Amino acid sequence: LSLLNVISHQELVSCVGWTTAEELYSCSDDHQIVKWNLLTSETSQIVKLPDDIYPIDIHWFPKSLGIKKQTQAESFVLTSSDGKFHLISKLGRVEKSVEAHCGAVLAGRWNYEGTALVTVGEDGQVKVWSKTGMLRSTLAQQGIPVYSVAWGPDSEKVLYTAGKQLIIKPLQPNAKVLQWKAHNGIILKVDWNSVNDLILSAGEDCKYKVWDSYGRLLYNSQPHEHPITSVAWAPDGELFAVGSFHTLRLCDKTGWSYALEKPNTGSIFNIAWSIDGTQIAGACGNGHVVFAHVVEQHWEWKNFQVTLTKRRTMQVRNVLNDAVDLLEFRDRVIKASLNYAHLVVSTSLQCYVFSTKNWNTPLIFDLKEGTVSLILQAERHFLLVDGGGIYLHSYEGRFISSPKFPGMRTDILNAQTVSLSNDTVAIKDKADEKIIYLFETSTGKPLGDGKLLSHKNEISEIGLDQKGLTNDRKIAFIDKNRDLYITSVKRFGKEEQIIKLGTMVHTLAWCDTCNILCGLQDTRFTVWYYPNTAYVDKDILPKTLYERDASEYSKNPHIVSFVGNQVTVRRADGSLVHISISPYPAILHEYVSSSKWEDAVRLCRFVKEQSMWACLAAMAVANRDMITAEIAYAAIGEIDKVRYISSIKELPSKESKMAHILMFSGNIQEAEIVLLQAGLVYQAIQININLYNWERALELAVKYKTHVDTVLAYRQKFLETFGKQETNKRYLQYAEGLQIDWEKIKAKIEMEITKERDRSSSGQSGKNMGLKH
């Protein structure tokens, strides 16, 4: 905290607003608007308002307007006690004053695009104005003053107070209005964050609360000694600040407190965050303006712990040998990320990349925009998000690509809605939350044939797996019903299924060293040792899980990281809990990826756990290693599958084997295609007969003009067994006047099998001849 020695205002300060990260405007009941320069610690009066104007709220016109980037805000709206709002330029010239309410105008807020302004007043009215100050609509009228207002993330809804109630009203007429009782006293302040979509409220009942946008309570604070007079979200939605009498708090988005300060300020009536989210300013009742910096953030990875000790200094501690390094930066640190043996730090002008092997020589490159809001890392590269776009860089500092899609808003992306792996970037859209955009990292172009991944419900969190081949890349996501799904990222031609892995999942994380997925389900912590099982053999998926009780983590815990076999969970009270999972599944993944099947079997025999055998069974089938699959299925007692596999091994040709392996995983169409391409028409017909796909079997027989009598014979036998009559028109048409001779059919089938056997053996002997030659 810092309180400058100079008191620039004689009366209470009612509101503050940042223009840049180093410049602030404050307004006071002494009618002055004062500019603060934090670099030089100087203050200067911008304008003295007429004596009948008492300022109440200030909001700068938003900067990022799509393509036209302004380097700083040029004008602001000031609401005052005389029932007007004033549009004032940066230099203090009052461009326009508009009669808005009867009694004081208690708050005024620009929407995110800067296309509309909402004002609320003592007369209980909520009004929406155009950019130039023309009245567009009166959104609401009520009999009690509206003390505070906030726009929804998409600027389509407005949140405002009504005594002890909160009301969310959409701008569209006839749309549903959401209203709920939020406090036991009058609500004084609200804020709604565009990144996490959460709502803050503060009341005269001395409490502050966090809500989701459906009005569900997520956090309820203990009562304080005095009414809470201000709350404000940090721009990235990770932190918020709370102000009261002689009190300033810094809290996590889930509600628990990082810090409590007791500055000598009187009541803090208004809190503003700087654009980069590193500092706050508070408007104090005793004429001061209090400034505060966020420090002491921690980042951990394996044996390294990094702490931001001052605005421009980091301390790195290696817990193995207690070595401490100090990292000094030219400008203040805005964001940082530590993962995959690299620390990436963005300051206001540059990006630094440190390797954990060498802290002395970082790689440094300049940033375009400055205010980085998100850093994500993968093994080979990292991603930066700022107001202008998404940028991928290698750890050598080389720019790789910048994925884009129409209508992309980078200011609302966070770690839940963007995911990065070595070859893919996934981004959840905000305009249509059922869609995930997929991009190649190397080019920034849409993946595959550009098909989007779309789901039937809104998606809330996404995660890409980190290891393995690009073709096998999977994405896991949680939707609004809290169901966990997995699907393949590759969107070529054939639509990949989206398969459900679990229900009531609140948070997920992929392991960084192998494709193991973990999540918190209701009261259980679950690990999917081999999520791909869902595509190979769904029946044994439950056997590949590890579950343990998680009721100790209280409600709404969150998985912070999954490194090696260590999972870190943050509980609702802010404490970190570390969970160790078995190291063996990771070793199994390692063996299988390098095709060491014998080692894999030996490992499973040593560990003697059903989940390991089940994973090995699925991995073996996925990699078409039937010998290992047979051993693994036998170990988990799946006798029917063992018998089926041994019957596959006796098939004469490799195409037939391949087809039956595909059928084993339920890919019937693919199996049929394999057989038809190899010219094994009879075998393709036979698998359809075995699966009672009668329509398809007859279709193939007619198309290839062969074995129509075979299909009819099997159909007749099937109907006789069940004592039914033929009703299918196509079968009746072909059966007309056809005598079924089983002897003849059996001979034909024998001939087909012999032909296949000869084909495969001649192919084999041809190979052998080639070898001899």
PDB file of C-alpha atoms in Angstrom, residues 163-383:
ATOM      1  CA  GLY A 163     -32.691  -2.179  -2.004  1.00  0.00           C
ATOM      2  CA  LYS A 164     -31.691  -5.658  -0.783  1.00  0.00           C
ATOM      3  CA  GLN A 165     -32.378  -7.229  -4.208  1.00  0.00           C
ATOM      4  CA  LEU A 166     -30.199  -7.688  -7.275  1.00  0.00           C
ATOM      5  CA  ILE A 167     -31.814  -7.533 -10.723  1.00  0.00           C
ATOM      6  CA  ILE A 168     -30.391  -8.647 -14.090  1.00  0.00           C
ATOM      7  CA  LYS A 169     -32.379  -7.167 -16.935  1.00  0.00           C
ATOM      8  CA  PRO A 170     -31.650  -7.911 -20.633  1.00  0.00           C
ATOM      9  CA  LEU A 171     -31.836  -4.992 -23.077  1.00  0.00           C
ATOM     10  CA  GLN A 172     -34.273  -6.917 -25.295  1.00  0.00           C
ATOM     11  CA  PRO A 173     -37.867  -6.215 -24.364  1.00  0.00           C
ATOM     12  CA  ASN A 174     -39.919  -9.226 -23.149  1.00  0.00           C
ATOM     13  CA  ALA A 175     -36.760 -11.152 -22.186  1.00  0.00           C
ATOM     14  CA  LYS A 176     -36.741 -12.879 -18.802  1.00  0.00           C
ATOM     15  CA  VAL A 177     -35.674 -10.690 -15.861  1.00  0.00           C
ATOM     16  CA  LEU A 178     -33.698 -12.361 -13.075  1.00  0.00           C
ATOM     17  CA  GLN A 179     -34.222 -11.012  -9.543  1.00  0.00           C
ATOM     18  CA  TRP A 180     -33.139 -12.342  -6.163  1.00  0.00           C
ATOM     19  CA  LYS A 181     -32.642 -11.219  -2.571  1.00  0.00           C
ATOM     20  CA  ALA A 182     -28.906 -10.891  -2.132  1.00  0.00           C
ATOM     21  CA  HIS A 183     -28.268  -9.116   1.207  1.00  0.00           C
ATOM     22  CA  ASN A 184     -29.971  -8.317   4.500  1.00  0.00           C
ATOM     23  CA  GLY A 185     -29.149  -4.627   4.101  1.00  0.00           C
ATOM     24  CA  ILE A 186     -29.186  -2.154   1.230  1.00  0.00           C
ATOM     25  CA  ILE A 187     -26.761  -3.164  -1.540  1.00  0.00           C
ATOM     26  CA  LEU A 188     -24.241  -0.374  -2.127  1.00  0.00           C
ATOM     27  CA  LYS A 189     -21.998  -1.702  -4.924  1.00  0.00           C
ATOM     28  CA  VAL A 190     -22.012  -4.360  -7.642  1.00  0.00           C
ATOM     29  CA  ASP A 191     -19.494  -5.477 -10.265  1.00  0.00           C
ATOM     30  CA  TRP A 192     -19.757  -8.088 -13.037  1.00  0.00           C
ATOM     31  CA  ASN A 193     -16.601  -9.529 -14.609  1.00  0.00           C
ATOM     32  CA  SER A 194     -16.458 -10.249 -18.337  1.00  0.00           C
ATOM     33  CA  VAL A 195     -13.856 -13.037 -18.146  1.00  0.00           C
ATOM     34  CA  ASN A 196     -15.254 -15.319 -15.434  1.00  0.00           C
ATOM     35  CA  ASP A 197     -18.902 -14.126 -15.703  1.00  0.00           C
ATOM     36  CA  LEU A 198     -19.140 -13.762 -11.905  1.00  0.00           C
ATOM     37  CA  ILE A 199     -20.913 -11.034  -9.942  1.00  0.00           C
ATOM     38  CA  LEU A 200     -19.776  -9.213  -6.779  1.00  0.00           C
ATOM     39  CA  SER A 201     -22.110  -7.421  -4.397  1.00  0.00           C
ATOM     40  CA  ALA A 202     -21.475  -5.390  -1.231  1.00  0.00           C
ATOM     41  CA  GLY A 203     -24.035  -4.251   1.294  1.00  0.00           C
ATOM     42  CA  GLU A 204     -24.881  -2.381   4.445  1.00  0.00           C
ATOM     43  CA  ASP A 205     -25.205  -5.792   6.147  1.00  0.00           C
ATOM     44  CA  CYS A 206     -21.359  -5.587   6.266  1.00  0.00           C
ATOM     45  CA  LYS A 207     -20.895  -8.551   3.914  1.00  0.00           C
ATOM     46  CA  TYR A 208     -19.601  -9.041   0.376  1.00  0.00           C
ATOM     47  CA  LYS A 209     -20.774 -11.950  -1.779  1.00  0.00           C
ATOM     48  CA  VAL A 210     -19.810 -13.685  -5.027  1.00  0.00           C
ATOM     49  CA  TRP A 211     -22.591 -14.930  -7.361  1.00  0.00           C
ATOM     50  CA  ASP A 212     -22.695 -16.658 -10.711  1.00  0.00           C
ATOM     51  CA  SER A 213     -24.735 -15.081 -13.512  1.00  0.00           C
ATOM     52  CA  TYR A 214     -27.753 -17.264 -12.621  1.00  0.00           C
ATOM     53  CA  GLY A 215     -27.936 -15.730  -9.139  1.00  0.00           C
ATOM     54  CA  ARG A 216     -26.465 -18.748  -7.318  1.00  0.00           C
ATOM     55  CA  LEU A 217     -24.385 -17.864  -4.256  1.00  0.00           C
ATOM     56  CA  LEU A 218     -20.754 -18.989  -4.565  1.00  0.00           C
ATOM     57  CA  TYR A 219     -19.248 -17.169  -1.588  1.00  0.00           C
ATOM     58  CA  ASN A 220     -20.624 -15.341   1.424  1.00  0.00           C
ATOM     59  CA  SER A 221     -18.170 -13.381   3.592  1.00  0.00           C
ATOM     60  CA  GLN A 222     -18.206 -13.084   7.378  1.00  0.00           C
ATOM     61  CA  PRO A 223     -19.849  -9.836   8.581  1.00  0.00           C
ATOM     62  CA  HIS A 224     -17.321  -6.984   8.901  1.00  0.00           C
ATOM     63  CA  GLU A 225     -17.451  -4.192  11.497  1.00  0.00           C
ATOM     64  CA  HIS A 226     -18.641  -1.588   8.983  1.00  0.00           C
ATOM     65  CA  PRO A 227     -20.726  -1.566   5.784  1.00  0.00           C
ATOM     66  CA  ILE A 228     -18.820  -2.649   2.671  1.00  0.00           C
ATOM     67  CA  THR A 229     -18.692   0.504   0.542  1.00  0.00           C
ATOM     68  CA  SER A 230     -16.906  -0.765  -2.570  1.00  0.00           C
ATOM     69  CA  VAL A 231     -15.992  -3.905  -4.534  1.00  0.00           C
ATOM     70  CA  ALA A 232     -14.194  -4.244  -7.879  1.00  0.00           C
ATOM     71  CA  TRP A 233     -13.002  -7.111 -10.100  1.00  0.00           C
ATOM     72  CA  ALA A 234      -9.480  -7.198 -11.506  1.00  0.00           C
ATOM     73  CA  PRO A 235      -9.697  -7.111 -15.325  1.00  0.00           C
ATOM     74  CA  ASP A 236      -8.671 -10.793 -15.741  1.00  0.00           C
ATOM     75  CA  GLY A 237     -11.231 -11.960 -13.175  1.00  0.00           C
ATOM     76  CA  GLU A 238      -8.720 -13.811 -10.971  1.00  0.00           C
ATOM     77  CA  LEU A 239      -8.835 -11.331  -8.054  1.00  0.00           C
ATOM     78  CA  PHE A 240     -11.135  -8.722  -6.591  1.00  0.00           C
ATOM     79  CA  ALA A 241     -10.737  -5.899  -4.071  1.00  0.00           C
ATOM     80  CA  VAL A 242     -13.097  -4.949  -1.247  1.00  0.00           C
ATOM     81  CA  GLY A 243     -13.200  -1.568   0.511  1.00  0.00           C
ATOM     82  CA  SER A 244     -14.759  -0.580   3.830  1.00  0.00           C
ATOM     83  CA  PHE A 245     -14.035   1.841   6.711  1.00  0.00           C
ATOM     84  CA  HIS A 246     -10.234   1.795   7.270  1.00  0.00           C
ATOM     85  CA  THR A 247     -10.190  -1.538   5.411  1.00  0.00           C
ATOM     86  CA  LEU A 248      -8.885  -2.808   2.089  1.00  0.00           C
ATOM     87  CA  ARG A 249      -9.013  -6.499   1.179  1.00  0.00           C
ATOM     88  CA  LEU A 250      -7.586  -8.493  -1.725  1.00  0.00           C
ATOM     89  CA  CYS A 251      -9.518 -11.677  -2.499  1.00  0.00           C
ATOM     90  CA  ASP A 252      -9.378 -14.632  -4.866  1.00  0.00           C
ATOM     91  CA  LYS A 253     -12.265 -15.023  -7.333  1.00  0.00           C
ATOM     92  CA  THR A 254     -13.642 -17.872  -5.198  1.00  0.00           C
ATOM     93  CA  GLY A 255     -13.942 -15.486  -2.243  1.00  0.00           C
ATOM     94  CA  TRP A 256     -11.135 -16.275   0.206  1.00  0.00           C
ATOM     95  CA  SER A 257      -8.763 -13.475   1.221  1.00  0.00           C
ATOM     96  CA  TYR A 258      -5.137 -13.089   0.194  1.00  0.00           C
ATOM     97  CA  ALA A 259      -4.550  -9.933   2.218  1.00  0.00           C
ATOM     98  CA  LEU A 260      -6.246  -7.568   4.632  1.00  0.00           C
ATOM     99  CA  GLU A 261      -4.878  -4.055   5.127  1.00  0.00           C
ATOM    100  CA  LYS A 262      -6.067  -1.417   7.603  1.00  0.00           C
ATOM    101  CA  PRO A 263      -5.003   1.913   6.072  1.00  0.00           C
ATOM    102  CA  ASN A 264      -5.986   5.197   7.700  1.00  0.00           C
ATOM    103  CA  THR A 265      -8.381   6.221   4.941  1.00  0.00           C
ATOM    104  CA  GLY A 266     -11.880   6.596   6.318  1.00  0.00           C
ATOM    105  CA  SER A 267     -14.354   4.680   4.168  1.00  0.00           C
ATOM    106  CA  ILE A 268     -13.127   3.608   0.727  1.00  0.00           C
ATOM    107  CA  PHE A 269     -16.007   4.685  -1.523  1.00  0.00           C
ATOM    108  CA  ASN A 270     -14.711   3.525  -4.856  1.00  0.00           C
ATOM    109  CA  ILE A 271     -12.007   1.114  -6.069  1.00  0.00           C
ATOM    110  CA  ALA A 272     -10.514   1.133  -9.560  1.00  0.00           C
ATOM    111  CA  TRP A 273      -8.096  -1.444 -11.016  1.00  0.00           C
ATOM    112  CA  SER A 274      -5.411  -0.350 -13.452  1.00  0.00           C
ATOM    113  CA  ILE A 275      -5.775  -1.766 -16.959  1.00  0.00           C
ATOM    114  CA  ASP A 276      -2.993  -4.334 -16.501  1.00  0.00           C
ATOM    115  CA  GLY A 277      -4.495  -5.588 -13.217  1.00  0.00           C
ATOM    116  CA  THR A 278      -1.340  -4.991 -11.157  1.00  0.00           C
ATOM    117  CA  GLN A 279      -2.527  -2.102  -8.966  1.00  0.00           C
ATOM    118  CA  ILE A 280      -5.620  -0.531  -7.473  1.00  0.00           C
ATOM    119  CA  ALA A 281      -6.602   2.941  -6.363  1.00  0.00           C
ATOM    120  CA  GLY A 282      -9.174   3.666  -3.669  1.00  0.00           C
ATOM    121  CA  ALA A 283     -11.198   6.855  -3.159  1.00  0.00           C
ATOM    122  CA  CYS A 284     -11.048   7.608   0.558  1.00  0.00           C
ATOM    123  CA  GLY A 285     -13.422   9.405   2.890  1.00  0.00           C
ATOM    124  CA  ASN A 286     -10.643  11.522   4.434  1.00  0.00           C
ATOM    125  CA  GLY A 287      -9.531  13.121   1.166  1.00  0.00           C
ATOM    126  CA  HIS A 288      -6.699  10.663   0.457  1.00  0.00           C
ATOM    127  CA  VAL A 289      -6.312   8.396  -2.537  1.00  0.00           C
ATOM    128  CA  VAL A 290      -4.853   5.034  -1.511  1.00  0.00           C
ATOM    129  CA  PHE A 291      -2.698   3.108  -4.007  1.00  0.00           C
ATOM    130  CA  ALA A 292      -1.979  -0.598  -3.675  1.00  0.00           C
ATOM    131  CA  HIS A 293       0.157  -3.064  -5.640  1.00  0.00           C
ATOM    132  CA  VAL A 294      -0.458  -6.768  -5.970  1.00  0.00           C
ATOM    133  CA  VAL A 295       2.730  -8.622  -4.946  1.00  0.00           C
ATOM    134  CA  GLU A 296       3.728 -12.019  -3.497  1.00  0.00           C
ATOM    135  CA  GLN A 297       2.178 -14.110  -6.285  1.00  0.00           C
ATOM    136  CA  HIS A 298       3.574 -17.656  -6.266  1.00  0.00           C
ATOM    137  CA  TRP A 299       4.312 -20.029  -9.109  1.00  0.00           C
ATOM    138  CA  GLU A 300       5.458 -23.601  -8.492  1.00  0.00           C
ATOM    139  CA  TRP A 301       6.785 -26.314 -10.781  1.00  0.00           C
ATOM    140  CA  LYS A 302       8.510 -29.494  -9.562  1.00  0.00           C
ATOM    141  CA  ASN A 303      11.348 -28.243  -7.310  1.00  0.00           C
ATOM    142  CA  PHE A 304      11.143 -24.548  -8.227  1.00  0.00           C
ATOM    143  CA  GLN A 305       9.208 -21.856  -6.455  1.00  0.00           C
ATOM    144  CA  VAL A 306       8.989 -18.359  -7.931  1.00  0.00           C
ATOM    145  CA  THR A 307       7.646 -15.390  -5.963  1.00  0.00           C
ATOM    146  CA  LEU A 308       7.049 -11.832  -7.119  1.00  0.00           C
ATOM    147  CA  THR A 309       8.595  -9.968  -4.194  1.00  0.00           C
ATOM    148  CA  LYS A 310       8.387  -6.400  -5.521  1.00  0.00           C
ATOM    149  CA  ARG A 311       6.834  -4.815  -8.616  1.00  0.00           C
ATOM    150  CA  ARG A 312       9.975  -5.491 -10.642  1.00  0.00           C
ATOM    151  CA  THR A 313      11.683  -8.296  -8.755  1.00  0.00           C
ATOM    152  CA  MET A 314      11.187 -12.057  -8.611  1.00  0.00           C
ATOM    153  CA  GLN A 315      12.793 -14.550  -6.314  1.00  0.00           C
ATOM    154  CA  VAL A 316      13.441 -18.108  -7.537  1.00  0.00           C
ATOM    155  CA  ARG A 317      14.016 -20.829  -4.983  1.00  0.00           C
ATOM    156  CA  ASN A 318      15.191 -24.336  -5.804  1.00  0.00           C
ATOM    157  CA  VAL A 319      13.904 -26.414  -2.881  1.00  0.00           C
ATOM    158  CA  LEU A 320      16.349 -29.264  -3.566  1.00  0.00           C
ATOM    159  CA  ASN A 321      19.453 -27.265  -2.688  1.00  0.00           C
ATOM    160  CA  ASP A 322      17.907 -24.034  -1.337  1.00  0.00           C
ATOM    161  CA  ALA A 323      19.619 -22.019  -4.063  1.00  0.00           C
ATOM    162  CA  VAL A 324      18.012 -18.584  -4.427  1.00  0.00           C
ATOM    163  CA  ASP A 325      18.162 -16.418  -7.555  1.00  0.00           C
ATOM    164  CA  LEU A 326      16.876 -12.870  -7.859  1.00  0.00           C
ATOM    165  CA  LEU A 327      15.450 -11.803 -11.203  1.00  0.00           C
ATOM    166  CA  GLU A 328      15.320  -8.054 -11.834  1.00  0.00           C
ATOM    167  CA  PHE A 329      13.127  -6.535 -14.542  1.00  0.00           C
ATOM    168  CA  ARG A 330      13.215  -3.127 -16.190  1.00  0.00           C
ATOM    169  CA  ASP A 331       9.445  -2.594 -15.960  1.00  0.00           C
ATOM    170  CA  ARG A 332       6.783  -3.925 -13.645  1.00  0.00           C
ATOM    171  CA  VAL A 333       5.750  -7.569 -13.982  1.00  0.00           C
ATOM    172  CA  ILE A 334       2.199  -8.078 -15.272  1.00  0.00           C
ATOM    173  CA  LYS A 335       1.829 -11.846 -15.839  1.00  0.00           C
ATOM    174  CA  ALA A 336       3.977 -14.921 -15.427  1.00  0.00           C
ATOM    175  CA  SER A 337       3.791 -18.671 -15.937  1.00  0.00           C
ATOM    176  CA  LEU A 338       6.099 -21.497 -14.833  1.00  0.00           C
ATOM    177  CA  ASN A 339       5.825 -24.885 -16.539  1.00  0.00           C
ATOM    178  CA  TYR A 340       7.746 -27.314 -18.783  1.00  0.00           C
ATOM    179  CA  ALA A 341      11.125 -26.157 -17.376  1.00  0.00           C
ATOM    180  CA  HIS A 342      10.545 -22.535 -18.480  1.00  0.00           C
ATOM    181  CA  LEU A 343       9.454 -19.370 -16.740  1.00  0.00           C
ATOM    182  CA  VAL A 344       7.700 -16.887 -19.038  1.00  0.00           C
ATOM    183  CA  VAL A 345       7.288 -13.367 -17.651  1.00  0.00           C
ATOM    184  CA  SER A 346       5.555 -10.463 -19.374  1.00  0.00           C
ATOM    185  CA  THR A 347       6.258  -6.927 -18.210  1.00  0.00           C
ATOM    186  CA  SER A 348       4.541  -3.800 -19.517  1.00  0.00           C
ATOM    187  CA  LEU A 349       6.809  -3.701 -22.599  1.00  0.00           C
ATOM    188  CA  GLN A 350       8.701  -6.975 -22.961  1.00  0.00           C
ATOM    189  CA  CYS A 351       8.485 -10.728 -22.591  1.00  0.00           C
ATOM    190  CA  TYR A 352      11.235 -12.653 -20.784  1.00  0.00           C
ATOM    191  CA  VAL A 353      11.774 -16.410 -21.219  1.00  0.00           C
ATOM    192  CA  PHE A 354      13.953 -18.124 -18.590  1.00  0.00           C
ATOM    193  CA  SER A 355      15.062 -21.737 -18.659  1.00  0.00           C
ATOM    194  CA  THR A 356      15.074 -23.440 -15.255  1.00  0.00           C
ATOM    195  CA  LYS A 357      18.621 -24.644 -16.083  1.00  0.00           C
ATOM    196  CA  ASN A 358      19.895 -21.086 -16.366  1.00  0.00           C
ATOM    197  CA  TRP A 359      18.331 -18.095 -14.606  1.00  0.00           C
ATOM    198  CA  ASN A 360      21.028 -15.602 -15.668  1.00  0.00           C
ATOM    199  CA  THR A 361      20.419 -15.193 -19.396  1.00  0.00           C
ATOM    200  CA  PRO A 362      16.748 -14.836 -20.282  1.00  0.00           C
ATOM    201  CA  LEU A 363      15.587 -14.492 -23.833  1.00  0.00           C
ATOM    202  CA  ILE A 364      13.863 -11.118 -24.263  1.00  0.00           C
ATOM    203  CA  PHE A 365      11.584  -9.806 -26.994  1.00  0.00           C
ATOM    204  CA  ASP A 366       9.329  -6.757 -27.245  1.00  0.00           C
ATOM    205  CA  LEU A 367       5.560  -6.968 -26.954  1.00  0.00           C
ATOM    206  CA  LYS A 368       3.184  -5.304 -29.408  1.00  0.00           C
ATOM    207  CA  GLU A 369       0.316  -4.408 -27.138  1.00  0.00           C
ATOM    208  CA  GLY A 370       1.776  -4.491 -23.645  1.00  0.00           C
ATOM    209  CA  THR A 371      -1.048  -5.726 -21.476  1.00  0.00           C
ATOM    210  CA  VAL A 372      -0.776  -9.516 -21.562  1.00  0.00           C
ATOM    211  CA  SER A 373      -3.846 -11.065 -19.954  1.00  0.00           C
ATOM    212  CA  LEU A 374      -2.969 -14.773 -20.236  1.00  0.00           C
ATOM    213  CA  ILE A 375       0.119 -16.971 -20.695  1.00  0.00           C
ATOM    214  CA  LEU A 376      -0.266 -20.686 -21.495  1.00  0.00           C
ATOM    215  CA  GLN A 377       2.619 -23.117 -21.924  1.00  0.00           C
ATOM    216  CA  ALA A 378       3.105 -26.402 -23.748  1.00  0.00           C
ATOM    217  CA  GLU A 379       6.253 -28.501 -24.027  1.00  0.00           C
ATOM    218  CA  ARG A 380       7.507 -26.869 -27.248  1.00  0.00           C
ATOM    219  CA  HIS A 381       6.073 -23.360 -27.167  1.00  0.00           C
ATOM    220  CA  PHE A 382       3.891 -20.880 -25.296  1.00  0.00           C
ATOM    221  CA  LEU A 383       0.931 -18.642 -26.046  1.00  0.00           C
TER     222      LEU A 383
END
